[in-house]
Coordinates of C-alpha atoms in Angstrom, one line a residue:
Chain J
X112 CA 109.6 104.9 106.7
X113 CA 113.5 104.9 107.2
X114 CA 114.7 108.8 108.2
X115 CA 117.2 109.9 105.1
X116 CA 119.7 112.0 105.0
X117 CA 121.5 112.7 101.7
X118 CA 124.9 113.7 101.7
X119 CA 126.7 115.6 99.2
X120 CA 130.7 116.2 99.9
X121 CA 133.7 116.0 97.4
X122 CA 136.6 114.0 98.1
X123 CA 139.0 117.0 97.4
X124 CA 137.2 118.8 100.5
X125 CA 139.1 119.0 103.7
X126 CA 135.9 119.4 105.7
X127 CA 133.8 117.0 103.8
X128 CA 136.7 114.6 105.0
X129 CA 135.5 115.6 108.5
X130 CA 131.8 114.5 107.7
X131 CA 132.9 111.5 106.1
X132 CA 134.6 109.9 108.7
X133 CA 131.7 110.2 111.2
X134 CA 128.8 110.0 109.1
X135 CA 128.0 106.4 108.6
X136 CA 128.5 105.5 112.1
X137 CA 126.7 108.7 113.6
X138 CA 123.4 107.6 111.0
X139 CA 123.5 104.1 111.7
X140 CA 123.3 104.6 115.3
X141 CA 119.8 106.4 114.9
X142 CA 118.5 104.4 112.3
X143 CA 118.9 107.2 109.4
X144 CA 120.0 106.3 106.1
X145 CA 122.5 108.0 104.2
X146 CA 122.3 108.5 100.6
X147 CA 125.9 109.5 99.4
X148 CA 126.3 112.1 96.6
X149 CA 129.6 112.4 95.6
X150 CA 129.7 115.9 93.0
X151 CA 132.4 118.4 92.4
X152 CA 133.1 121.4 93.9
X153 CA 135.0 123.0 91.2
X154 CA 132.4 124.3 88.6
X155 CA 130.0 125.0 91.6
X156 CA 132.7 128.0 92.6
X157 CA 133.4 128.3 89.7
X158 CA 129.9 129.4 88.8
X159 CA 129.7 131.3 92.0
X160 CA 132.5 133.6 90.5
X161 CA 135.5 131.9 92.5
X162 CA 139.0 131.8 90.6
X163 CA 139.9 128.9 92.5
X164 CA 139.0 127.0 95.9
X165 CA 138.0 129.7 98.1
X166 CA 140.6 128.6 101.1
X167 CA 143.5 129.3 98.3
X168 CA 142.1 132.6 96.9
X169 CA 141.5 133.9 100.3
X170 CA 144.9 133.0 102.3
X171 CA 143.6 135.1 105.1
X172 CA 140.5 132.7 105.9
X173 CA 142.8 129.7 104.2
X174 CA 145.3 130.0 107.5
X175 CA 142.5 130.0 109.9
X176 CA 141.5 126.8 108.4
X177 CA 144.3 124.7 109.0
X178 CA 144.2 126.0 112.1
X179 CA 140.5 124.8 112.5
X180 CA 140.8 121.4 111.1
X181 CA 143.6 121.1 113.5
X182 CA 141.4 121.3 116.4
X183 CA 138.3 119.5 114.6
X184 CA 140.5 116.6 114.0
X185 CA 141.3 116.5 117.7
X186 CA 137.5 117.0 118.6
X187 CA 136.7 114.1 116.4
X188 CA 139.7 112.0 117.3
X189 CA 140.8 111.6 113.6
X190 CA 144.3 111.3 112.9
X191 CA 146.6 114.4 113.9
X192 CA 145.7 117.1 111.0
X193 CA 148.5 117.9 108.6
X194 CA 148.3 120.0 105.7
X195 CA 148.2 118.5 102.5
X196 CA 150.8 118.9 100.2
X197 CA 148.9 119.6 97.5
X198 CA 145.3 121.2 98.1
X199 CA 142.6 120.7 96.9
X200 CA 143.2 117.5 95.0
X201 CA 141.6 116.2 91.8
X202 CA 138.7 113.9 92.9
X203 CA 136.8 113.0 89.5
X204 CA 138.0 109.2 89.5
X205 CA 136.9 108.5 93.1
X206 CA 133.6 110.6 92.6
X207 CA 133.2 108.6 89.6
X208 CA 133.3 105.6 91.2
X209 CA 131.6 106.5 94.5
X210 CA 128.8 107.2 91.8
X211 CA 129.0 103.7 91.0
X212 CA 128.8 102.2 94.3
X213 CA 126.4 104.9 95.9
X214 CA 123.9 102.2 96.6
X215 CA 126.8 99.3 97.7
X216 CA 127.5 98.0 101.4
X217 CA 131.0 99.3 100.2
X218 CA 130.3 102.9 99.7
X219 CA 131.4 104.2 103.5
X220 CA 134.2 102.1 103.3
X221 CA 135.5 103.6 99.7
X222 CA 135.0 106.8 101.2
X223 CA 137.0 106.7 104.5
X224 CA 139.3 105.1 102.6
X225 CA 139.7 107.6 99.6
X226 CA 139.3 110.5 102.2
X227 CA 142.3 109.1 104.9
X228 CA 144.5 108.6 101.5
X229 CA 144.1 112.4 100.5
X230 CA 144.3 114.0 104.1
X231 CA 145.9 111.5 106.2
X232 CA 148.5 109.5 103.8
X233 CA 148.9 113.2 101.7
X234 CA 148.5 110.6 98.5
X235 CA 146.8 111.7 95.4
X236 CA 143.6 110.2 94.4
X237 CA 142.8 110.9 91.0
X238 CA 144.3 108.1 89.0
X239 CA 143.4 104.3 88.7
X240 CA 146.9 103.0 90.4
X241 CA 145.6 104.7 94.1
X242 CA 141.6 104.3 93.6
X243 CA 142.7 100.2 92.6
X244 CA 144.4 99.5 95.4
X245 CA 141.5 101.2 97.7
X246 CA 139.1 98.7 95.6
X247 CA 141.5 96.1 96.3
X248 CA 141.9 96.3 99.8
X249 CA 138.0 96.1 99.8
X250 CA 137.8 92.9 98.2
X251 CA 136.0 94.6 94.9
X252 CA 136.7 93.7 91.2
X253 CA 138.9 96.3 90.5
X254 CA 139.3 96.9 86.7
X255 CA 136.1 95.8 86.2
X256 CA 134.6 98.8 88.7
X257 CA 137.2 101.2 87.3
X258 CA 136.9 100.7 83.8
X259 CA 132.7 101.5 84.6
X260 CA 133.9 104.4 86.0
X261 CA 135.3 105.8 83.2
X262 CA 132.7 104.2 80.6
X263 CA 130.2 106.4 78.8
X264 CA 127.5 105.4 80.3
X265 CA 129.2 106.6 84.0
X266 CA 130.9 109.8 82.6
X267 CA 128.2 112.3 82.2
X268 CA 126.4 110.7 85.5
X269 CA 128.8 113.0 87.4
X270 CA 128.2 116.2 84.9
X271 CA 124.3 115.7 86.1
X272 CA 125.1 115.0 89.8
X273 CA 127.1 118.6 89.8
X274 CA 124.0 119.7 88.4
X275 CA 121.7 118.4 90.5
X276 CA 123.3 120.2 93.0
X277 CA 123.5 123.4 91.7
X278 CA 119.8 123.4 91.2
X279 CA 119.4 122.2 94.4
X280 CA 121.1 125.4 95.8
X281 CA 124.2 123.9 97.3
X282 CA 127.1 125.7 97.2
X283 CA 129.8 123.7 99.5
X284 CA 130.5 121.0 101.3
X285 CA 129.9 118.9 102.7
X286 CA 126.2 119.7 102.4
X287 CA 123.2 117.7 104.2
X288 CA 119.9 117.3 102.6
X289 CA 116.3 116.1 104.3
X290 CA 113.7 116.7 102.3
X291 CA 114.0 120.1 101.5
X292 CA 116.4 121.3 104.5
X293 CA 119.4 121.9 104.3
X294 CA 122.6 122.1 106.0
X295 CA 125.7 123.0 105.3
X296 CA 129.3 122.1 106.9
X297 CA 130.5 119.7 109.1
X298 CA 129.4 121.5 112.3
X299 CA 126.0 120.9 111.0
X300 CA 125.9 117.1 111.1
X301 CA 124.7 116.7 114.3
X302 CA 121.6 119.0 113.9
X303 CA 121.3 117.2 110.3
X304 CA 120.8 114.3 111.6
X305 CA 118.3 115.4 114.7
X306 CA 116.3 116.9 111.7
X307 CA 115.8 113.1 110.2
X308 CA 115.1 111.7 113.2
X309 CA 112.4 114.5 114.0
X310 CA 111.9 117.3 111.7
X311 CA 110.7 120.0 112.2
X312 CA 111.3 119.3 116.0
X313 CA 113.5 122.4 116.9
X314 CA 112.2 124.8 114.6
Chain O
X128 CA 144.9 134.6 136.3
X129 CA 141.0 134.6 135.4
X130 CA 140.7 133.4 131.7
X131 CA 139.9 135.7 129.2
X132 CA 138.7 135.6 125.5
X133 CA 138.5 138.8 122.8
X134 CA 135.1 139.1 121.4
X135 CA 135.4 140.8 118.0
X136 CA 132.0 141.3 116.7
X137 CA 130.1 144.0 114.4
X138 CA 126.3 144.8 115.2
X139 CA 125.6 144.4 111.7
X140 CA 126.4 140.7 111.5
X141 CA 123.6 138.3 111.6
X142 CA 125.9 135.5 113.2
X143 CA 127.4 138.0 115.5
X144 CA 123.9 138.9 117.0
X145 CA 123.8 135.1 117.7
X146 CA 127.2 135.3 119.9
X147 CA 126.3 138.5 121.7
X148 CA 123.0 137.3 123.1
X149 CA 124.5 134.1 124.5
X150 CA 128.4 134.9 125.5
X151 CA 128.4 137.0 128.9
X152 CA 126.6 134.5 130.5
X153 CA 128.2 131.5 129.2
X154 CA 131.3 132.8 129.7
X155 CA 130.3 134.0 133.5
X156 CA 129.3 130.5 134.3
X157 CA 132.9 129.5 133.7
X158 CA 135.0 132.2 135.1
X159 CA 135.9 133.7 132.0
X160 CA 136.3 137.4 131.2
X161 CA 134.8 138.9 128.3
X162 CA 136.8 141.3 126.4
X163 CA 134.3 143.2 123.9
X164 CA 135.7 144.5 120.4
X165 CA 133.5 146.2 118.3
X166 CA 134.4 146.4 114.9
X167 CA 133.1 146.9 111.2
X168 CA 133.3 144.4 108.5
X169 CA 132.7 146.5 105.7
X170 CA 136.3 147.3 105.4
X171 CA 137.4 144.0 106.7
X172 CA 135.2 142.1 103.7
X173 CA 136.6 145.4 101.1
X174 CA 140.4 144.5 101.4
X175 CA 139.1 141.0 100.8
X176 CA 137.9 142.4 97.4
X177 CA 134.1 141.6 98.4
X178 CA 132.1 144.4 96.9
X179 CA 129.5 144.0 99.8
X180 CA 128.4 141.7 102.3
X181 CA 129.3 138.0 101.3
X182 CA 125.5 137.0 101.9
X183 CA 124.1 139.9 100.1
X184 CA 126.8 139.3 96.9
X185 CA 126.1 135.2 96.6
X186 CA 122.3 135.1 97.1
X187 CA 122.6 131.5 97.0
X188 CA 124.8 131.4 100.0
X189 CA 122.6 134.2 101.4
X190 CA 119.3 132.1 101.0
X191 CA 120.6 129.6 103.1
X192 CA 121.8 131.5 106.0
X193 CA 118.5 133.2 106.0
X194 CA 117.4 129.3 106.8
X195 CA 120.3 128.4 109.0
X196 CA 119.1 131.3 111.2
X197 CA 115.7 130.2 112.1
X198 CA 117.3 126.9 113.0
X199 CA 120.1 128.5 115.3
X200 CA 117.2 131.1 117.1
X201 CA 115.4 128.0 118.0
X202 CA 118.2 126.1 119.2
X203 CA 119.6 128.9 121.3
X204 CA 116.0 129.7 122.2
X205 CA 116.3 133.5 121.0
X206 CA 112.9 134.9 119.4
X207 CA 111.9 133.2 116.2
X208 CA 113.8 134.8 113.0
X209 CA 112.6 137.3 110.7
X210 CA 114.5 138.9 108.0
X211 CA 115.5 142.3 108.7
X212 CA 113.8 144.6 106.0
X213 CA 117.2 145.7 105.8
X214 CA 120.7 143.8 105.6
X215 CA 123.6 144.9 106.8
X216 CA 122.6 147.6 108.6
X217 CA 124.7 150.5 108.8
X218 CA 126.6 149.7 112.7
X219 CA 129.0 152.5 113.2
X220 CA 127.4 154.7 115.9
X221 CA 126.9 151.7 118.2
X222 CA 129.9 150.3 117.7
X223 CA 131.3 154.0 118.8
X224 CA 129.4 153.7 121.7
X225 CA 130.2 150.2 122.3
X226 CA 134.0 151.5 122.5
X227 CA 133.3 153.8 125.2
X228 CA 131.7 151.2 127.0
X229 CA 134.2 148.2 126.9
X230 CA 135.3 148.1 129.8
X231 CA 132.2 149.4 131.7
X232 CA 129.7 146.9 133.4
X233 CA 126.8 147.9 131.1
X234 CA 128.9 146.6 128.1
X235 CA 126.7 143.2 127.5
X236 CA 123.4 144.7 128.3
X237 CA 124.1 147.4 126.5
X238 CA 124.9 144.7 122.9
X239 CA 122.1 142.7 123.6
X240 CA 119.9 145.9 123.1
X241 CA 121.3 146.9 120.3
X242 CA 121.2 143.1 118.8
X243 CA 117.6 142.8 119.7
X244 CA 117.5 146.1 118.1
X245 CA 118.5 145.1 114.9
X246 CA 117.5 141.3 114.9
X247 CA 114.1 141.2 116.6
X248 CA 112.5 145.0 116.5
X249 CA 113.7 145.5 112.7
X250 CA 114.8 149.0 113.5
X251 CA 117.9 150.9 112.5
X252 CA 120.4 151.2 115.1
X253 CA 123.1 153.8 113.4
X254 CA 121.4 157.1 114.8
X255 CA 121.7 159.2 117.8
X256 CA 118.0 158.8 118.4
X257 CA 118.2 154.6 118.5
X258 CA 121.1 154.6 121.0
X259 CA 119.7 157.5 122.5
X260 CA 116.8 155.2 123.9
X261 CA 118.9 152.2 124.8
X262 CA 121.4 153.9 126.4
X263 CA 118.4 155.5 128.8
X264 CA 117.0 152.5 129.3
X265 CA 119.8 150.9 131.1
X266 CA 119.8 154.3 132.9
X267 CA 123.1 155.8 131.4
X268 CA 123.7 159.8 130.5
X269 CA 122.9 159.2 126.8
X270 CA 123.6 162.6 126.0
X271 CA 126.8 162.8 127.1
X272 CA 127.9 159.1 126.1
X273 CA 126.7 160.0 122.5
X274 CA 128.5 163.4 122.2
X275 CA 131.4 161.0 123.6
X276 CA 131.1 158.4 121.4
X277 CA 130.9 160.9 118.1
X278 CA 134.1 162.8 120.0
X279 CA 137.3 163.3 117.7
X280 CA 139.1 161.4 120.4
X281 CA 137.0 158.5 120.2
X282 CA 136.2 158.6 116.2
X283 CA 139.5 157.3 115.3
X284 CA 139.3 154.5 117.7
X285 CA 136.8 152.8 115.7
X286 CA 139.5 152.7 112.4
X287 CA 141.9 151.8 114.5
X288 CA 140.1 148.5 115.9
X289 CA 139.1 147.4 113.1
X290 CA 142.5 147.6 111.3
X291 CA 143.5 145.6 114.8
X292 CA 141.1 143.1 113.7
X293 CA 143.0 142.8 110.3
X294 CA 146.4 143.2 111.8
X295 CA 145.2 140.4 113.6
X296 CA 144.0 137.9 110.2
X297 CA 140.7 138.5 110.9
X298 CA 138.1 138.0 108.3
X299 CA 134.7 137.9 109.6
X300 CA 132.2 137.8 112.6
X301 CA 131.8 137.0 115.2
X302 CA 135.6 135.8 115.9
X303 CA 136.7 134.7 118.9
X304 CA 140.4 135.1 120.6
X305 CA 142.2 133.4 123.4
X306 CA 146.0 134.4 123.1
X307 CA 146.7 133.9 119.7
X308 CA 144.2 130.7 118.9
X309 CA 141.2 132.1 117.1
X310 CA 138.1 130.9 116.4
X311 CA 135.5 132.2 113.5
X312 CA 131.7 132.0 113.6
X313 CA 129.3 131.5 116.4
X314 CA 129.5 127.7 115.7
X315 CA 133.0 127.8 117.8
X316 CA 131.8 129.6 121.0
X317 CA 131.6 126.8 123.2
X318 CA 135.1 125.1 121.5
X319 CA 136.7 129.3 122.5
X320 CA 135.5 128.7 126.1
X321 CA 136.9 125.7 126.1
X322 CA 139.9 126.7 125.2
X323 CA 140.1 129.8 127.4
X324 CA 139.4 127.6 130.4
X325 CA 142.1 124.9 129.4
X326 CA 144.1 126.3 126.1
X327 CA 145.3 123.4 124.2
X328 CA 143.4 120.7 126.0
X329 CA 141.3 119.6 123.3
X330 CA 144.3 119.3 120.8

C-alpha cells in the first residue's frame, strides 16, 4: 500500500504557502502520496471565537510573523518574503477549483501557482480573470474548469470540506493528516512525512 | 565576543520544558552563552485578552498539543509524555528563584529540575517545600536562597521581567533572542543558535 499523507492548507494562508511549495516534491521523493484538501480557514476561527485571522487580531504575534516567514523563506530558498499588501486574501475560487482537480496530475502545479500569485506577485486570487490565466498557463480548459467551480454541484463541496475538517479537529494550517495523526504547521512537514513512511516509528 | 542568546521561558509552559531540557548543552557545543529569563505568561497571555492559557481556553487546539508532545519527548528522547494532572501550574516561586540564580553556574541544572518536576514527576513546583528539595539536591543553601528569592528586593524583579518580556513584543514561550531577532517556540531552537553563531546568515 502507497504511504498517504493528506494535506489540508488554504490558499489565503501565509504558512500553508510554505507547505505548498515543498510538499509535492518532499512526498514524491519518498514515495508518499498526497491527498490535497483545500478548505477555509475563515469559519474554522471563526467558530473558535476569532474576530478575524488571528495574525491581524493579535499584531503583537502578527509582527513576529513576518519576521518568521522572512527567515523560513530563506531556509526554504523560496522567493525573498514580502508582506502582502492585503492579508489574508479571499481564496474560495481557487479552493473551489483545487476541489475540482484534487485528484488531477495538475493539482501541485495550480497550487504553487495560486500560492506564488498571492505571496510572491502580491496579486489577488479570488476572481476568475487571475485563477484563468493560472489555468491557462497550465494548458487546462479554462471556462470550462471555472464555470464547474462555481456550478451547484461544486459549491457546497467546499461548505462540507470545511466541515470535514472541523470534525476532524483541525484548527489551522497548513495541517497534515495520516491516519489519525495529526500535525500541524509547516515545521511539521518533515516529521509528517517520516510518520507515512513509518508510523509509529518515533513514538 | 562569545555569542549569546536570551532564553525567555516560564516553568509553567509545556513547550518551554521542551527548550530547557535541551538548550545548555546545545548551546555549549557551539560556544554560545545562555542568558536565562524567567518569566510568567499569565500576564503576558491577560494583556492579550486570553482569559487563561491558550491550550486550556481552545480545547481543540489543546487536544493536539497534548499529541504533538508525545511526538516531540520522543524525538528529543526526553521521558515518554504524560499529562500533568494539572495544567499550567502555578510557576512563580521558581521562577523567583530562577532570578537569583541567572547568572550563577547552577542556573540550567537547577531548570531542568524544576521541568522534570513539573513534566515527568507530576508534582507542584510553586512551594517552598518543592524548591526546597531541588535546591538541596544540587547542594545549595535552600534556606537562604528561598527567604532570598521571596525577598522584597527580589519580589519585584519577577514583574519587572516579565513586563521586559512585553516591552520586548513577546507573546509566548519559550522565545528565544539574539540582538533584536526573535524566535518563538521550541521549534526555532536550532534556527536561534544558528543565528547567534552567524546572525543573518541564513537570510
Amino acid at each position: 500500500m502507497t504511504p498517504r499523507i493528506d494535506f489540508w492548507f488554504d490558499f489565503g494562508s501565509n504558512y500553508s504557502y510554505l507547505s505548498v511549495m515543498r510538499l509535492e516534491q518532499a512526498a514524491s521523493a519518498r514515495g508518499i502520496t498526497v491527498q490535497w484538501k483545500p478548505f477555509l480557514l475563515g469559519p474554522v476561527f471563526q467558530a473558535l471565537g476569532f474576530t478575524g485571522a488571528p495574525f491581524v487580531v493579535q499584531p503583537i504575534k502578527g509582527a513576529y510573523v513576518w519576521q518568521d516567514m522572512r527567515r523560513q523563506c530563506a531556509r526554504f530558498g523560496l522567493p525573498a518574503w514580502q508582506m502582502p499588501s492585503r492579508f489574508p486574501r479571499g481564496s474560495t475560487l481557487p479552493a473551489r477549483v483545487a476541489l475540482l482537480g484534487a485528484e488531477q496530475p495538475w493539482i501541485g502545479a495550480f497550487c504553487r501557482r495560486v500560492m506564488t500569485l498571492n505571496f510572491v506577485d502580491d496579486q489577488e486570487i479570488d476572481n476568475p480573470e487571475a485563477m484563468g490565466r493560472v489555468l491557462l498557463e497550465l494548458g487546462l480548459p479554462a471556462d470550462e474548469l471555472l464555470s464547474a467551480a462555481v456550478s451547484d454541484a461544486n459549491r457546497p463541496r467546499l461548505r462540507e470540506q470545511t466541515a470535514q475538517a472541523q470534525a476532524l479537529g483541525i484548527f489551522g494550517a497548513p495541517t497534515f493528516l495520516v491516519g489519525d495523526e495529526m500535525f500541524w504547521g509547516n515545521d511539521r512537514l518533515e516529521e509528517a512525512l517520516d510518520w507515512a513512511a513509518a508510523p509509529g516509528a518515533a513514538a
